[in-house]
Amino acid sequence: MDKIKIIGGKKLNGKIYISGAKNAALPLICASLLTDETVTLTNMPMLSDITAMNALLAELGTQIDSFDDFVDEHPTKTYSYRTPKFKSLVAPYDFVRKMRASYYVLGPLLAREGHIELSLPGGCAIGARPMDIHLSALEQMGAKIEIKNGYVHADVDGRLKGAHIIFRIASVGATCNILMAATLAEGTTTIENAAKEPEIGDLIDLLNAMGAKISGKDTSILTIEGVDKLHGARHKVIADRIEAGSYAVAAAITRGNIELINAQAATLQTPLNILRSMGVTVEEKENSLIIDAQDRELEGKDIMTDFYPGFPTDLQAQFLALMLTAKGASMVTETIFENRFMHIPELLRMGANINVHGHASAIVRGVDKLYGAPVMATDLRASFALILAGLIAEGETIVNRVYHLDRGYEHLEQKLKGVGADIERIKEPD
Ligand code: UD1
């Protein structure tokens, strides 16, 4: 297992190219299962989660081709997916265990083939994460669902039927799954209390380009008029707002200045407003964002996670790290997942002053200094928070369990090194 070594204390300055969004790419890949024609996705990030999803689709019978490509002179990947017929309708435990988002094959397979067996993902480091909303919506569309031996067995006689569905929670995953399922259903489906995250808008754009009839993009009521067949399409994946937000914090925490090329400010308004209120200058340009915290004393602010356009839970750990050396006290409240403070005990080992109240709130009081230490985290975003703390800590920080970071941050060390960080990957034999 590789490790990342950081010597803290460098101010970061320069430009970072923001990659295509992991959380957009994963459902987009699965949308290709809805047609027997080719779906081509450009601006794809090179991440282990993408490789894992590609492996699952290959198992199901998808032919996948990849090409080296450039977007705005930055090297990226283009993938094309074609599934003329399925080799298997089973998403096995070994795939789903490695990556929860494997459950995005549920809606497409049921809609196109009328059958799927999907291993239930179970809980993960950040919470229980059940699938009840996905399954109950599919039942309302006429699917028969049984849970046997840890697998969801879903069947439908003929086509799924359009239905009026009200989500109990605005779940991102359920919104994507039901959107995909409804494109090929008979009649019209309405989803009330749908999630509005930008990654869902990206999925709607691809599905409509494939011939789906979806209206209500960016609102909480989506209407999907089912069609008989979808066709191939070509689509560029949106920029990763969570990666952009993470590097915005890297600029702020080191009191540096970074231009985030390709970042879309419109998708980051709530976190950018927090940065501004702390004293960071944020300049929004058409295709980039400039984050300037040089020579500033930053003031701690409260944050509370919420559904989009509220503060993203996927940036909570990074912003908590930013508050560690800001002036005064900041209250950080997590409302989406029940176990998302796993970075805090590690940050305490680096000299942070944090008091956790129950599962949901933490008070951070700014300290003058953090100290490098060997640390590890149990999830992707928490691991990035440790990298951020390492960037300002005195001495050496070793971040273990780098495979979490490889799931969601493309070329992490290269990007940080490019803006002046003292960072390197230590390769360990497998
Ligand atoms: C997605 C993102 C993840 C992000 C999260 C919230 C992907 C691959 N992952 O996860 O990075 O942190 O959105 O923005 O895009 N819930 C239920 N029953 C369900 C479904 C969800 O109770 O059937 C609960 C979850 O446990 C959680 C809340 O709803 O407490 C929101 O979850 P959801 O929006 O579904 O998150 P994911 O799609 O899993």
Coordinates of C-alpha atoms and ligand atoms in Angstrom, one line a residue:
M1 CA 0.0 0.0 0.0
D2 CA 1.4 3.4 -1.1
K3 CA 1.9 6.3 1.3
I4 CA 2.1 10.0 0.7
K5 CA 4.9 12.0 2.4
I6 CA 4.4 15.8 2.9
I7 CA 6.8 18.3 4.4
G8 CA 4.5 21.1 5.5
G9 CA 5.1 24.9 5.3
K10 CA 5.0 25.7 1.6
K11 CA 2.7 28.4 0.3
L12 CA 1.0 27.1 -2.8
N13 CA 1.0 29.2 -5.9
G14 CA 0.1 28.5 -9.6
K15 CA -2.5 26.7 -11.6
I16 CA -4.3 23.4 -11.2
Y17 CA -6.4 21.8 -13.9
I18 CA -9.7 20.4 -12.5
S19 CA -10.6 17.0 -13.8
G20 CA -13.9 15.6 -14.9
A21 CA -16.2 14.8 -12.0
K22 CA -16.0 11.3 -10.6
N23 CA -19.6 11.4 -9.3
A24 CA -20.9 12.5 -12.7
A25 CA -18.8 10.0 -14.6
L26 CA -20.0 6.9 -12.6
P27 CA -23.8 7.2 -13.5
L28 CA -22.9 8.4 -17.0
I29 CA -21.0 5.1 -17.6
C30 CA -24.0 3.2 -16.4
A31 CA -26.4 5.2 -18.7
S32 CA -24.6 3.6 -21.6
L33 CA -26.2 0.3 -20.6
L34 CA -29.6 1.7 -21.7
T35 CA -28.7 1.4 -25.4
D36 CA -27.1 -1.1 -27.8
E37 CA -25.4 1.8 -29.6
T38 CA -22.1 3.5 -28.6
V39 CA -21.9 6.1 -25.8
T40 CA -18.7 8.1 -25.8
L41 CA -17.6 10.1 -22.7
T42 CA -14.9 12.7 -22.9
N43 CA -13.0 14.5 -20.1
M44 CA -13.1 11.3 -18.0
P45 CA -10.9 11.4 -14.9
M46 CA -8.3 8.6 -14.5
L47 CA -9.3 7.2 -11.1
S48 CA -9.6 3.8 -9.6
D49 CA -13.4 4.2 -9.1
I50 CA -13.7 4.6 -12.9
T51 CA -11.5 1.5 -13.5
A52 CA -13.7 -0.4 -11.1
M53 CA -16.9 0.6 -12.8
N54 CA -15.4 -0.3 -16.2
A55 CA -14.5 -3.7 -14.9
L56 CA -18.1 -4.2 -13.7
L57 CA -19.5 -3.2 -17.1
A58 CA -17.0 -5.5 -18.9
E59 CA -18.3 -8.3 -16.7
L60 CA -21.8 -7.5 -17.8
G61 CA -20.8 -7.7 -21.5
T62 CA -19.9 -4.1 -22.4
Q63 CA -17.2 -3.4 -25.0
I64 CA -15.0 -0.6 -23.8
D65 CA -12.4 1.4 -25.7
S66 CA -10.2 4.1 -24.2
F67 CA -8.3 6.8 -25.9
D68 CA -5.8 9.4 -24.7
D69 CA -7.3 12.8 -25.3
F70 CA -6.9 16.5 -24.5
V71 CA -9.4 19.0 -23.1
D72 CA -8.1 22.6 -23.0
E73 CA -4.6 21.2 -23.6
H74 CA -4.8 19.0 -20.6
P75 CA -4.4 15.2 -21.0
T76 CA -7.6 13.3 -20.2
K77 CA -9.3 10.0 -21.2
T78 CA -12.1 9.4 -23.6
Y79 CA -14.0 6.1 -23.1
S80 CA -16.5 4.6 -25.5
Y81 CA -19.1 2.0 -24.2
R82 CA -21.1 -0.4 -26.3
T83 CA -23.4 -3.1 -25.0
P84 CA -25.2 -4.8 -28.0
K85 CA -26.2 -7.6 -25.6
F86 CA -25.5 -8.7 -22.1
K87 CA -23.3 -11.5 -21.0
S88 CA -24.5 -11.4 -17.4
L89 CA -27.3 -9.7 -15.4
V90 CA -25.5 -10.1 -12.1
A91 CA -23.5 -7.4 -10.3
P92 CA -21.4 -9.6 -7.9
Y93 CA -20.5 -8.9 -4.3
D94 CA -16.8 -8.5 -5.2
F95 CA -17.5 -5.5 -7.4
V96 CA -20.1 -3.8 -5.2
R97 CA -18.1 -4.3 -2.1
K98 CA -15.2 -2.4 -3.7
M99 CA -17.4 0.4 -4.9
R100 CA -20.9 1.3 -3.8
A101 CA -21.7 3.2 -6.9
S102 CA -21.9 -0.2 -8.7
Y103 CA -25.6 0.1 -7.8
Y104 CA -26.0 2.4 -10.7
V105 CA -26.4 -0.7 -13.0
L106 CA -29.7 -1.4 -11.2
G107 CA -32.0 1.0 -13.0
P108 CA -30.5 0.5 -16.5
L109 CA -30.5 -3.3 -16.4
L110 CA -34.0 -3.6 -15.1
A111 CA -35.3 -1.1 -17.7
R112 CA -33.6 -2.7 -20.6
E113 CA -33.6 -6.4 -19.7
G114 CA -36.3 -6.7 -17.0
H115 CA -34.0 -8.5 -14.6
I116 CA -31.0 -7.9 -12.4
E117 CA -29.2 -9.4 -9.4
L118 CA -27.3 -6.9 -7.5
S119 CA -25.2 -7.5 -4.4
L120 CA -26.5 -5.2 -1.6
P121 CA -23.7 -2.7 -0.9
G122 CA -24.0 -2.7 2.9
G123 CA -22.7 0.1 5.1
C124 CA -19.4 1.9 4.6
A125 CA -17.0 4.0 6.7
I126 CA -19.2 7.1 6.6
G127 CA -22.6 5.5 7.4
A128 CA -25.2 2.8 6.9
R129 CA -26.3 4.1 3.5
P130 CA -29.3 2.0 2.8
M131 CA -31.0 1.6 -0.7
D132 CA -34.6 1.6 0.4
I133 CA -35.5 4.7 -1.7
H134 CA -34.1 3.2 -4.9
L135 CA -36.0 -0.1 -4.3
S136 CA -39.3 1.3 -3.2
A137 CA -39.4 3.6 -6.3
L138 CA -38.7 0.6 -8.6
E139 CA -41.5 -1.3 -6.9
Q140 CA -43.8 1.6 -7.5
M141 CA -42.8 1.3 -11.2
G142 CA -44.0 -2.4 -11.2
A143 CA -40.7 -4.2 -10.3
K144 CA -40.8 -7.3 -8.0
I145 CA -38.0 -7.0 -5.6
E146 CA -36.7 -9.8 -3.3
I147 CA -33.6 -9.8 -1.1
K148 CA -31.9 -13.2 -1.0
N149 CA -28.4 -14.2 0.2
G150 CA -27.3 -10.6 0.3
Y151 CA -28.5 -9.9 -3.2
V152 CA -31.4 -7.8 -4.6
H153 CA -33.3 -9.8 -7.2
A154 CA -35.3 -7.4 -9.3
D155 CA -37.7 -8.5 -12.0
V156 CA -40.3 -6.9 -14.2
D157 CA -42.9 -8.4 -16.5
G158 CA -42.5 -6.5 -19.8
R159 CA -41.6 -2.8 -19.2
L160 CA -41.4 -0.8 -16.1
K161 CA -44.5 1.5 -15.7
G162 CA -44.4 5.3 -15.2
A163 CA -45.3 6.3 -11.7
H164 CA -45.6 9.3 -9.4
I165 CA -42.7 8.9 -6.9
I166 CA -42.1 11.0 -3.8
F167 CA -38.6 10.5 -2.3
R168 CA -38.4 10.5 1.5
I169 CA -34.9 12.0 1.2
A170 CA -33.4 13.9 -1.9
S171 CA -31.0 11.0 -2.5
V172 CA -28.4 11.5 -5.3
G173 CA -28.1 7.8 -6.0
A174 CA -31.8 7.1 -6.1
T175 CA -32.4 10.1 -8.3
C176 CA -29.8 8.8 -10.9
N177 CA -31.1 5.2 -10.7
I178 CA -34.8 6.1 -11.1
L179 CA -34.0 8.7 -13.8
M180 CA -32.2 6.0 -15.8
A181 CA -34.9 3.4 -15.2
A182 CA -37.8 5.7 -16.2
T183 CA -36.3 6.7 -19.6
L184 CA -37.4 3.3 -21.0
A185 CA -40.6 2.9 -18.9
E186 CA -44.1 2.8 -20.4
G187 CA -45.7 6.2 -19.7
T188 CA -44.6 9.2 -17.6
T189 CA -42.7 9.1 -14.3
T190 CA -42.6 12.1 -12.0
I191 CA -39.9 12.3 -9.2
E192 CA -40.8 14.7 -6.4
N193 CA -38.0 15.7 -3.9
A194 CA -35.4 14.7 -6.5
A195 CA -31.8 15.6 -5.7
K196 CA -30.5 18.7 -7.6
E197 CA -26.8 18.1 -7.5
P198 CA -25.0 19.3 -10.7
E199 CA -24.0 15.7 -11.5
I200 CA -27.7 14.9 -11.9
G201 CA -28.0 17.7 -14.5
D202 CA -25.0 16.2 -16.3
L203 CA -26.8 12.8 -16.4
I204 CA -30.0 14.4 -17.7
D205 CA -28.0 16.1 -20.5
L206 CA -26.5 12.7 -21.6
L207 CA -29.9 10.9 -21.3
N208 CA -31.7 13.6 -23.3
A209 CA -28.8 13.4 -25.9
M210 CA -29.5 9.7 -26.1
G211 CA -33.2 10.4 -27.0
A212 CA -34.8 10.4 -23.5
K213 CA -37.5 13.0 -22.7
I214 CA -36.6 14.5 -19.3
S215 CA -37.7 17.9 -18.1
G216 CA -37.2 19.8 -14.8
K217 CA -33.4 19.8 -14.8
D218 CA -31.9 21.6 -11.7
T219 CA -35.3 21.5 -9.9
S220 CA -36.6 19.0 -7.4
I221 CA -39.4 17.8 -9.6
L222 CA -38.3 15.7 -12.6
T223 CA -40.6 14.5 -15.3
I224 CA -39.6 11.6 -17.5
E225 CA -41.7 10.6 -20.5
G226 CA -40.7 7.0 -21.3
V227 CA -39.5 6.1 -24.8
D228 CA -39.2 2.8 -26.6
K229 CA -35.5 3.0 -27.3
L230 CA -32.4 5.1 -26.7
H231 CA -29.5 5.7 -29.0
G232 CA -25.8 6.4 -28.8
A233 CA -24.4 9.9 -27.9
R234 CA -21.1 11.7 -27.2
H235 CA -20.9 13.7 -23.9
K236 CA -18.2 15.8 -22.1
V237 CA -18.2 15.1 -18.3
I238 CA -18.6 18.3 -16.1
A239 CA -15.7 19.5 -14.0
D240 CA -15.4 18.0 -10.5
R241 CA -16.7 20.6 -8.0
I242 CA -15.5 18.6 -5.1
E243 CA -11.9 18.4 -6.5
A244 CA -12.1 22.1 -7.2
G245 CA -13.4 22.8 -3.7
S246 CA -10.6 20.7 -2.2
Y247 CA -7.8 22.6 -4.0
A248 CA -9.5 25.9 -3.2
V249 CA -9.0 24.9 0.5
A250 CA -5.3 24.0 -0.3
A251 CA -4.8 27.5 -1.5
A252 CA -6.6 29.0 1.5
I253 CA -5.0 26.8 4.2
T254 CA -1.4 27.6 2.9
R255 CA -2.3 31.3 2.4
G256 CA -1.4 30.8 -1.2
N257 CA -2.9 31.7 -4.6
I258 CA -4.2 29.1 -7.0
E259 CA -6.1 29.4 -10.3
L260 CA -8.4 26.4 -10.7
I261 CA -8.6 25.9 -14.5
N262 CA -11.9 24.5 -15.7
A263 CA -13.6 24.9 -12.3
Q264 CA -17.3 25.9 -12.6
A265 CA -18.0 28.6 -9.9
A266 CA -21.8 28.2 -10.4
T267 CA -21.6 24.7 -8.8
L268 CA -19.6 25.9 -5.8
Q269 CA -21.4 29.0 -4.6
T270 CA -22.0 27.9 -0.9
P271 CA -18.4 26.9 -0.2
L272 CA -17.0 29.9 -2.1
N273 CA -19.2 32.2 0.0
I274 CA -17.7 30.6 3.2
L275 CA -14.2 31.2 1.9
R276 CA -15.1 34.9 1.2
S277 CA -16.6 35.3 4.6
M278 CA -13.3 34.0 6.1
G279 CA -11.3 36.6 4.3
V280 CA -10.2 34.8 1.1
T281 CA -10.5 36.6 -2.2
V282 CA -12.4 34.5 -4.8
E283 CA -12.4 35.7 -8.4
E284 CA -14.8 33.9 -10.7
K285 CA -13.8 33.8 -14.3
E286 CA -15.6 32.2 -17.2
N287 CA -13.6 29.0 -17.2
S288 CA -11.6 29.2 -13.9
L289 CA -11.6 30.4 -10.3
I290 CA -8.8 32.2 -8.6
I291 CA -8.4 31.6 -4.9
D292 CA -6.2 34.2 -3.1
A293 CA -5.4 34.0 0.6
Q294 CA -1.9 35.5 0.5
D295 CA -1.0 37.5 3.6
R296 CA -4.4 37.0 5.2
E297 CA -5.4 36.2 8.7
L298 CA -8.5 34.0 8.1
E299 CA -11.5 34.0 10.4
G300 CA -13.2 30.7 11.4
K301 CA -16.8 30.3 10.2
D302 CA -19.6 27.8 11.0
I303 CA -20.5 25.3 8.3
M304 CA -23.4 22.9 8.1
T305 CA -23.7 20.3 5.4
D306 CA -27.0 20.1 3.4
F307 CA -28.4 18.9 0.0
Y308 CA -27.3 20.9 -3.0
P309 CA -27.1 23.9 -3.3
G310 CA -26.3 23.7 0.4
F311 CA -22.8 23.0 1.7
P312 CA -21.6 19.6 0.3
T313 CA -20.9 16.8 2.8
D314 CA -18.0 15.9 0.4
L315 CA -16.2 19.1 1.4
Q316 CA -16.9 19.0 5.1
A317 CA -13.7 17.3 6.1
Q318 CA -11.6 19.7 4.0
F319 CA -13.3 22.8 5.3
L320 CA -12.9 21.5 8.9
A321 CA -9.2 21.2 8.2
L322 CA -9.2 24.9 7.0
M323 CA -10.8 26.0 10.3
L324 CA -7.9 24.4 12.3
T325 CA -5.6 27.4 12.0
A326 CA -8.3 30.1 11.4
K327 CA -9.0 32.7 14.1
G328 CA -11.6 31.9 16.7
A329 CA -14.1 29.1 16.9
S330 CA -16.0 27.3 14.1
M331 CA -18.9 24.9 14.5
V332 CA -19.0 22.2 11.9
T333 CA -22.2 20.2 11.6
E334 CA -22.7 17.1 9.4
T335 CA -26.4 16.4 8.5
I336 CA -26.1 13.9 5.6
F337 CA -24.1 11.0 6.9
E338 CA -24.0 9.7 10.5
N339 CA -20.3 8.8 10.8
R340 CA -18.4 11.5 8.9
F341 CA -15.9 12.8 11.5
M342 CA -13.3 10.0 11.2
H343 CA -10.6 12.5 10.3
I344 CA -10.9 14.3 13.7
P345 CA -9.0 11.8 15.9
E346 CA -6.2 11.9 13.4
L347 CA -6.2 15.7 13.3
L348 CA -6.1 15.8 17.1
R349 CA -2.8 13.8 16.8
M350 CA -1.5 16.7 14.7
G351 CA -2.2 19.2 17.4
A352 CA -5.7 20.4 16.4
N353 CA -8.1 21.7 19.0
I354 CA -11.5 20.1 18.2
N355 CA -14.4 19.0 20.5
V356 CA -16.9 16.6 19.0
H357 CA -20.5 16.8 20.3
G358 CA -22.4 13.6 19.5
H359 CA -22.2 12.3 15.9
A360 CA -23.2 15.5 14.2
S361 CA -21.3 18.6 15.5
A362 CA -17.7 19.6 16.2
I363 CA -16.3 22.8 17.6
V364 CA -12.9 23.7 16.1
R365 CA -10.8 26.3 17.9
G366 CA -8.0 27.8 15.9
V367 CA -4.4 26.9 16.9
D368 CA -1.2 28.6 15.8
K369 CA 0.5 25.5 14.6
L370 CA 0.0 21.8 13.6
Y371 CA 2.7 19.2 13.8
G372 CA 3.4 16.5 11.2
A373 CA 2.6 12.9 12.1
P374 CA 1.9 9.5 10.5
V375 CA -1.9 9.5 9.9
M376 CA -4.6 7.5 8.1
A377 CA -8.3 8.0 7.2
T378 CA -11.1 5.6 6.4
D379 CA -12.6 7.5 3.4
L380 CA -11.7 9.5 0.4
R381 CA -12.5 13.1 1.6
A382 CA -11.2 12.6 5.1
S383 CA -7.9 11.5 3.6
F384 CA -7.7 14.7 1.6
A385 CA -8.3 16.6 4.9
L386 CA -5.2 14.9 6.3
I387 CA -3.2 16.0 3.2
L388 CA -4.4 19.6 3.8
A389 CA -3.3 19.4 7.5
G390 CA 0.0 18.0 6.3
L391 CA 0.6 20.9 4.0
I392 CA 0.7 23.4 6.9
A393 CA 2.1 21.1 9.6
E394 CA 5.6 21.6 10.9
G395 CA 7.8 18.7 9.7
E396 CA 6.8 15.4 8.0
T397 CA 3.3 14.0 7.6
I398 CA 2.8 10.5 6.2
V399 CA -0.7 9.8 5.0
N400 CA -1.4 6.0 4.9
R401 CA -4.1 4.2 2.9
V402 CA -3.5 6.2 -0.2
Y403 CA -5.9 4.0 -2.1
H404 CA -8.8 6.1 -0.8
L405 CA -7.3 9.2 -2.5
D406 CA -6.7 7.3 -5.7
R407 CA -10.4 6.7 -5.9
G408 CA -11.2 10.3 -6.3
Y409 CA -8.2 12.6 -6.8
E410 CA -6.6 12.3 -10.2
H411 CA -2.8 12.9 -10.2
L412 CA -2.9 14.3 -6.7
E413 CA 0.8 14.5 -6.0
Q414 CA 1.6 15.9 -9.4
K415 CA -1.1 18.6 -9.1
L416 CA 0.1 19.7 -5.6
K417 CA 3.8 19.5 -6.6
G418 CA 3.0 21.7 -9.6
V419 CA 1.9 24.5 -7.3
G420 CA 4.9 24.1 -5.0
A421 CA 4.0 21.5 -2.4
D422 CA 6.7 19.3 -1.0
I423 CA 4.9 16.0 -1.5
E424 CA 5.8 12.6 -2.8
R425 CA 4.3 9.1 -3.1
I426 CA 6.2 6.3 -1.4
K427 CA 5.6 3.1 -3.3
E428 CA 5.3 0.0 -1.2
P429 CA 5.6 -3.4 -2.7
D430 CA 2.1 -5.2 -2.8
Ligands
UD1_1 C1 -23.6 10.6 -3.4 C2 -22.2 10.8 -3.7 C3 -21.4 11.0 -2.4 C4 -22.1 12.2 -1.6 C5 -23.6 12.0 -1.4 C6 -24.3 13.2 -0.8 C7 -21.7 9.5 -5.6 C8 -21.1 8.2 -6.2 N1 -21.6 9.6 -4.3 O1 -23.8 9.4 -2.5 O2 -20.1 11.3 -2.7 O3 -21.5 12.3 -0.3 O4 -24.2 11.7 -2.7 O5 -24.1 14.3 -1.6 O6 -22.3 10.3 -6.3 N2 -30.3 7.3 1.9 C9 -31.3 6.5 2.5 N3 -31.9 5.5 1.6 C10 -31.6 5.4 0.3 C11 -30.6 6.3 -0.2 C12 -30.0 7.2 0.6 O7 -31.6 6.5 3.6 O8 -32.2 4.6 -0.4 C13 -29.7 8.3 2.8 C14 -28.2 8.0 2.9 O9 -27.9 7.1 3.9 C15 -27.7 9.4 3.3 C16 -28.6 10.4 2.5 O10 -29.8 9.6 2.2 O11 -27.8 9.7 4.7 C17 -28.1 10.9 1.2 O12 -27.5 9.9 0.5 P1 -27.4 9.9 -1.1 O13 -27.7 11.3 -1.6 O14 -28.2 8.7 -1.7 O15 -25.9 9.6 -1.3 P2 -25.2 8.7 -2.4 O16 -25.9 8.8 -3.7 O17 -24.9 7.4 -1.8

